[in-house]
């Protein structure tokens, strides 16, 4: 018996417990409710727009509702001159606004990036218009352009222009007036993003360039601009999409007038759906606008080589 006990088998090694998959899945489980809500709020409207773009849908004329196929798109490209007019104005609006906002935003960012007395206050004043909502911005500029109490009244008091002049009702001045109003709020967007990127530029590069005898212009061209390339590309793309979809400011300032001079494609879509209740045709217009923005964004990112190394 003792000999048998001496040769007894040693205890078996403990089994390795399989690592629980719950800790790895926990982060995904925690964000799943928010992700599902975002998917619902984003995917459902997009899919519903694509669905209604293939239908005739007007709640005020239910007897005409039904499947339309590609009839709405045929109407857009073949029998709707207003679509081309609004698309042309939208392109003009985006190019002018984004170009001027980038130019002035870059200039302001370079200025407030310098060291001077009261720089913190200067930055706050530069960035403050971006904190104002679009509707409030429109209301401010409507008051400024008021023919009785606005800018034109004070200019007339100084002998410039005549009393009762309204820049927003004149086809020759409505576009510049709307551009200035949107510049006031859009320029800080570029200034903020560009200034944030300027803070990361090493001062050693500028010191080395000064030692080599490089002028301020050459430093800006060969150091500042290459460093700001990705920030400029991203900010112009985002702002171009926002300006293309701009409805609140133009709707409040001009309502698309006078004589349709300031009607953008999104404003035309809003009027078609809300005023005319033609939701099927408005959905088709929205689908076309989505495809145009997607195509232009891809081409822009490819041509600008976003994320690539600057030469």
Tab-separated table of N, CA and C in Angstrom, residues 94-168:
chain	number	residue	atom	x	y	z
A	94	UNK	N	-20.678	79.287	-54.276
A	94	UNK	CA	-19.674	78.504	-53.564
A	94	UNK	C	-18.265	78.999	-53.896
A	95	UNK	N	-17.987	79.215	-55.179
A	95	UNK	CA	-16.639	79.636	-55.582
A	95	UNK	C	-16.289	80.996	-54.982
A	96	UNK	N	-17.208	81.958	-55.066
A	96	UNK	CA	-16.938	83.299	-54.552
A	96	UNK	C	-16.811	83.279	-53.035
A	97	UNK	N	-17.750	82.644	-52.362
A	97	UNK	CA	-17.741	82.646	-50.900
A	97	UNK	C	-16.529	81.909	-50.337
A	98	UNK	N	-16.289	80.699	-50.817
A	98	UNK	CA	-15.186	79.909	-50.271
A	98	UNK	C	-13.843	80.570	-50.594
A	99	UNK	N	-13.707	81.101	-51.801
A	99	UNK	CA	-12.459	81.770	-52.162
A	99	UNK	C	-12.172	82.982	-51.292
A	100	UNK	N	-13.168	83.844	-51.103
A	100	UNK	CA	-12.971	85.044	-50.285
A	100	UNK	C	-12.800	84.695	-48.806
A	101	UNK	N	-13.568	83.730	-48.323
A	101	UNK	CA	-13.433	83.330	-46.922
A	101	UNK	C	-12.053	82.742	-46.644
A	102	UNK	N	-11.539	81.953	-47.571
A	102	UNK	CA	-10.198	81.402	-47.401
A	102	UNK	C	-9.149	82.516	-47.403
A	103	UNK	N	-9.277	83.453	-48.321
A	103	UNK	CA	-8.305	84.543	-48.427
A	103	UNK	C	-8.276	85.389	-47.153
A	104	UNK	N	-9.454	85.853	-46.721
A	104	UNK	CA	-9.509	86.688	-45.518
A	104	UNK	C	-9.218	85.880	-44.253
A	105	UNK	N	-9.659	84.626	-44.212
A	105	UNK	CA	-9.384	83.786	-43.043
A	105	UNK	C	-7.901	83.517	-42.877
A	106	UNK	N	-7.198	83.272	-44.001
A	106	UNK	CA	-5.759	83.067	-43.935
A	106	UNK	C	-5.044	84.329	-43.462
A	107	UNK	N	-5.476	85.476	-43.980
A	107	UNK	CA	-4.859	86.745	-43.568
A	107	UNK	C	-5.073	86.993	-42.074
A	108	UNK	N	-6.287	86.772	-41.583
A	108	UNK	CA	-6.557	86.987	-40.158
A	108	UNK	C	-5.774	86.013	-39.283
A	109	UNK	N	-5.671	84.759	-39.731
A	109	UNK	CA	-4.925	83.770	-38.950
A	109	UNK	C	-3.455	84.159	-38.838
A	110	UNK	N	-2.890	84.646	-39.929
A	110	UNK	CA	-1.489	85.078	-39.889
A	110	UNK	C	-1.307	86.288	-38.973
A	111	UNK	N	-2.294	87.166	-38.948
A	111	UNK	CA	-2.187	88.369	-38.105
A	111	UNK	C	-2.277	88.007	-36.628
A	112	UNK	N	-3.304	87.242	-36.251
A	112	UNK	CA	-3.487	86.928	-34.826
A	112	UNK	C	-2.496	85.882	-34.344
A	113	UNK	N	-1.734	85.290	-35.255
A	113	UNK	CA	-0.689	84.362	-34.848
A	113	UNK	C	0.568	85.102	-34.377
A	114	UNK	N	0.657	86.390	-34.698
A	114	UNK	CA	1.790	87.198	-34.267
A	114	UNK	C	1.631	87.598	-32.795
A	115	UNK	N	2.726	88.001	-32.209
A	115	UNK	CA	2.723	88.449	-30.815
A	115	UNK	C	2.549	89.967	-30.773
A	116	UNK	N	1.479	90.415	-30.133
A	116	UNK	CA	1.229	91.854	-29.988
A	116	UNK	C	0.364	92.078	-28.757
A	117	UNK	N	0.318	93.317	-28.322
A	117	UNK	CA	-0.463	93.659	-27.132
A	117	UNK	C	-1.955	93.506	-27.442
A	118	UNK	N	-2.668	92.790	-26.581
A	118	UNK	CA	-4.097	92.582	-26.780
A	118	UNK	C	-4.412	91.471	-27.761
A	119	UNK	N	-3.488	90.521	-27.926
A	119	UNK	CA	-3.714	89.447	-28.888
A	119	UNK	C	-4.904	88.571	-28.502
A	120	UNK	N	-5.063	88.306	-27.219
A	120	UNK	CA	-6.187	87.466	-26.775
A	120	UNK	C	-7.524	88.127	-27.113
A	121	UNK	N	-7.621	89.431	-26.885
A	121	UNK	CA	-8.845	90.150	-27.226
A	121	UNK	C	-9.061	90.169	-28.735
A	122	UNK	N	-7.982	90.350	-29.483
A	122	UNK	CA	-8.092	90.346	-30.933
A	122	UNK	C	-8.583	89.017	-31.467
A	123	UNK	N	-8.068	87.934	-30.903
A	123	UNK	CA	-8.540	86.605	-31.331
A	123	UNK	C	-10.010	86.408	-30.991
A	124	UNK	N	-10.418	86.858	-29.823
A	124	UNK	CA	-11.824	86.709	-29.434
A	124	UNK	C	-12.743	87.480	-30.381
A	125	UNK	N	-12.335	88.694	-30.762
A	125	UNK	CA	-13.150	89.483	-31.688
A	125	UNK	C	-13.205	88.851	-33.067
A	126	UNK	N	-12.095	88.272	-33.503
A	126	UNK	CA	-12.054	87.633	-34.821
A	126	UNK	C	-12.955	86.397	-34.862
A	127	UNK	N	-12.948	85.622	-33.786
A	127	UNK	CA	-13.677	84.357	-33.779
A	127	UNK	C	-15.138	84.503	-33.362
A	128	UNK	N	-15.521	85.627	-32.784
A	128	UNK	CA	-16.873	85.772	-32.228
A	128	UNK	C	-17.999	85.608	-33.255
A	129	UNK	N	-17.877	86.078	-34.506
A	129	UNK	CA	-19.002	85.884	-35.432
A	129	UNK	C	-19.349	84.417	-35.680
A	130	UNK	N	-18.360	83.525	-35.537
A	130	UNK	CA	-18.637	82.104	-35.784
A	130	UNK	C	-19.550	81.523	-34.713
A	131	UNK	N	-19.610	82.161	-33.544
A	131	UNK	CA	-20.469	81.675	-32.466
A	131	UNK	C	-21.922	82.092	-32.654
A	132	UNK	N	-22.200	82.966	-33.618
A	132	UNK	CA	-23.558	83.447	-33.853
A	132	UNK	C	-24.258	82.494	-34.810
A	133	UNK	N	-25.497	82.147	-34.523
A	133	UNK	CA	-26.245	81.224	-35.375
A	133	UNK	C	-26.553	81.863	-36.725
A	134	UNK	N	-26.851	81.000	-37.698
A	134	UNK	CA	-27.134	81.492	-39.040
A	134	UNK	C	-28.363	82.376	-39.109
A	135	UNK	N	-29.410	82.011	-38.382
A	135	UNK	CA	-30.640	82.803	-38.397
A	135	UNK	C	-30.398	84.165	-37.758
A	136	UNK	N	-29.665	84.191	-36.645
A	136	UNK	CA	-29.372	85.463	-35.984
A	136	UNK	C	-28.471	86.335	-36.860
A	137	UNK	N	-27.523	85.709	-37.556
A	137	UNK	CA	-26.688	86.449	-38.502
A	137	UNK	C	-27.535	87.098	-39.581
A	138	UNK	N	-28.488	86.338	-40.108
A	138	UNK	CA	-29.382	86.883	-41.128
A	138	UNK	C	-30.192	88.051	-40.590
A	139	UNK	N	-30.696	87.906	-39.353
A	139	UNK	CA	-31.491	88.993	-38.763
A	139	UNK	C	-30.651	90.252	-38.578
A	140	UNK	N	-29.391	90.081	-38.173
A	140	UNK	CA	-28.511	91.248	-37.990
A	140	UNK	C	-28.318	91.983	-39.306
A	141	UNK	N	-28.066	91.231	-40.383
A	141	UNK	CA	-27.793	91.870	-41.671
A	141	UNK	C	-29.051	92.395	-42.343
A	142	UNK	N	-30.192	91.800	-42.037
A	142	UNK	CA	-31.448	92.380	-42.521
A	142	UNK	C	-31.639	93.776	-41.940
A	143	UNK	N	-31.323	93.935	-40.650
A	143	UNK	CA	-31.423	95.260	-40.029
A	143	UNK	C	-30.383	96.226	-40.600
A	144	UNK	N	-29.175	95.726	-40.860
A	144	UNK	CA	-28.141	96.592	-41.417
A	144	UNK	C	-28.475	97.060	-42.829
A	145	UNK	N	-29.162	96.200	-43.593
A	145	UNK	CA	-29.519	96.548	-44.966
A	145	UNK	C	-30.895	97.212	-45.073
A	146	UNK	N	-31.531	97.459	-43.946
A	146	UNK	CA	-32.842	98.106	-43.972
A	146	UNK	C	-32.736	99.492	-44.604
A	147	UNK	N	-33.637	99.773	-45.541
A	147	UNK	CA	-33.553	101.035	-46.284
A	147	UNK	C	-33.889	102.255	-45.432
A	148	UNK	N	-34.564	102.065	-44.307
A	148	UNK	CA	-34.964	103.194	-43.478
A	148	UNK	C	-34.012	103.455	-42.320
A	149	UNK	N	-33.463	102.381	-41.757
A	149	UNK	CA	-32.635	102.548	-40.555
A	149	UNK	C	-31.241	101.941	-40.694
A	150	UNK	N	-30.908	101.399	-41.856
A	150	UNK	CA	-29.656	100.680	-42.007
A	150	UNK	C	-28.539	101.508	-42.598
A	151	UNK	N	-27.607	100.808	-43.246
A	151	UNK	CA	-26.403	101.444	-43.766
A	151	UNK	C	-26.731	102.481	-44.827
A	152	UNK	N	-27.657	102.151	-45.704
A	152	UNK	CA	-27.958	103.069	-46.814
A	152	UNK	C	-28.500	104.405	-46.307
A	153	UNK	N	-29.199	104.395	-45.182
A	153	UNK	CA	-29.716	105.640	-44.616
A	153	UNK	C	-28.558	106.553	-44.199
A	154	UNK	N	-27.535	105.984	-43.539
A	154	UNK	CA	-26.396	106.786	-43.093
A	154	UNK	C	-25.532	107.225	-44.277
A	155	UNK	N	-25.433	106.375	-45.299
A	155	UNK	CA	-24.693	106.779	-46.496
A	155	UNK	C	-25.402	107.925	-47.209
A	156	UNK	N	-26.738	107.866	-47.242
A	156	UNK	CA	-27.502	108.952	-47.858
A	156	UNK	C	-27.335	110.252	-47.079
A	157	UNK	N	-27.226	110.171	-45.751
A	157	UNK	CA	-26.990	111.370	-44.943
A	157	UNK	C	-25.645	112.016	-45.282
A	158	UNK	N	-24.682	111.185	-45.721
A	158	UNK	CA	-23.372	111.708	-46.088
A	158	UNK	C	-23.284	112.079	-47.563
A	159	UNK	N	-24.407	111.968	-48.259
A	159	UNK	CA	-24.426	112.332	-49.664
A	159	UNK	C	-24.057	111.216	-50.610
A	160	UNK	N	-23.952	109.992	-50.107
A	160	UNK	CA	-23.624	108.828	-50.935
A	160	UNK	C	-24.910	108.037	-51.179
A	161	UNK	N	-25.354	107.984	-52.409
A	161	UNK	CA	-26.586	107.281	-52.719
A	161	UNK	C	-27.806	108.124	-52.404
A	162	UNK	N	-28.955	107.472	-52.448
A	162	UNK	CA	-30.220	108.165	-52.202
A	162	UNK	C	-31.002	107.456	-51.111
A	163	UNK	N	-31.938	108.196	-50.521
A	163	UNK	CA	-32.763	107.624	-49.459
A	163	UNK	C	-33.719	106.575	-50.036
A	164	UNK	N	-34.004	105.567	-49.197
A	164	UNK	CA	-34.934	104.525	-49.593
A	164	UNK	C	-34.321	103.437	-50.450
A	165	UNK	N	-33.001	103.487	-50.642
A	165	UNK	CA	-32.332	102.459	-51.456
A	165	UNK	C	-32.212	101.163	-50.661
A	166	UNK	N	-32.542	100.058	-51.303
A	166	UNK	CA	-32.432	98.746	-50.671
A	166	UNK	C	-31.517	97.869	-51.515
A	167	UNK	N	-30.383	97.520	-50.966
A	167	UNK	CA	-29.427	96.693	-51.698
A	167	UNK	C	-29.962	95.282	-51.940
A	168	UNK	N	-30.868	94.817	-51.084
A	168	UNK	CA	-31.376	93.450	-51.216
A	168	UNK	C	-32.493	93.324	-52.243
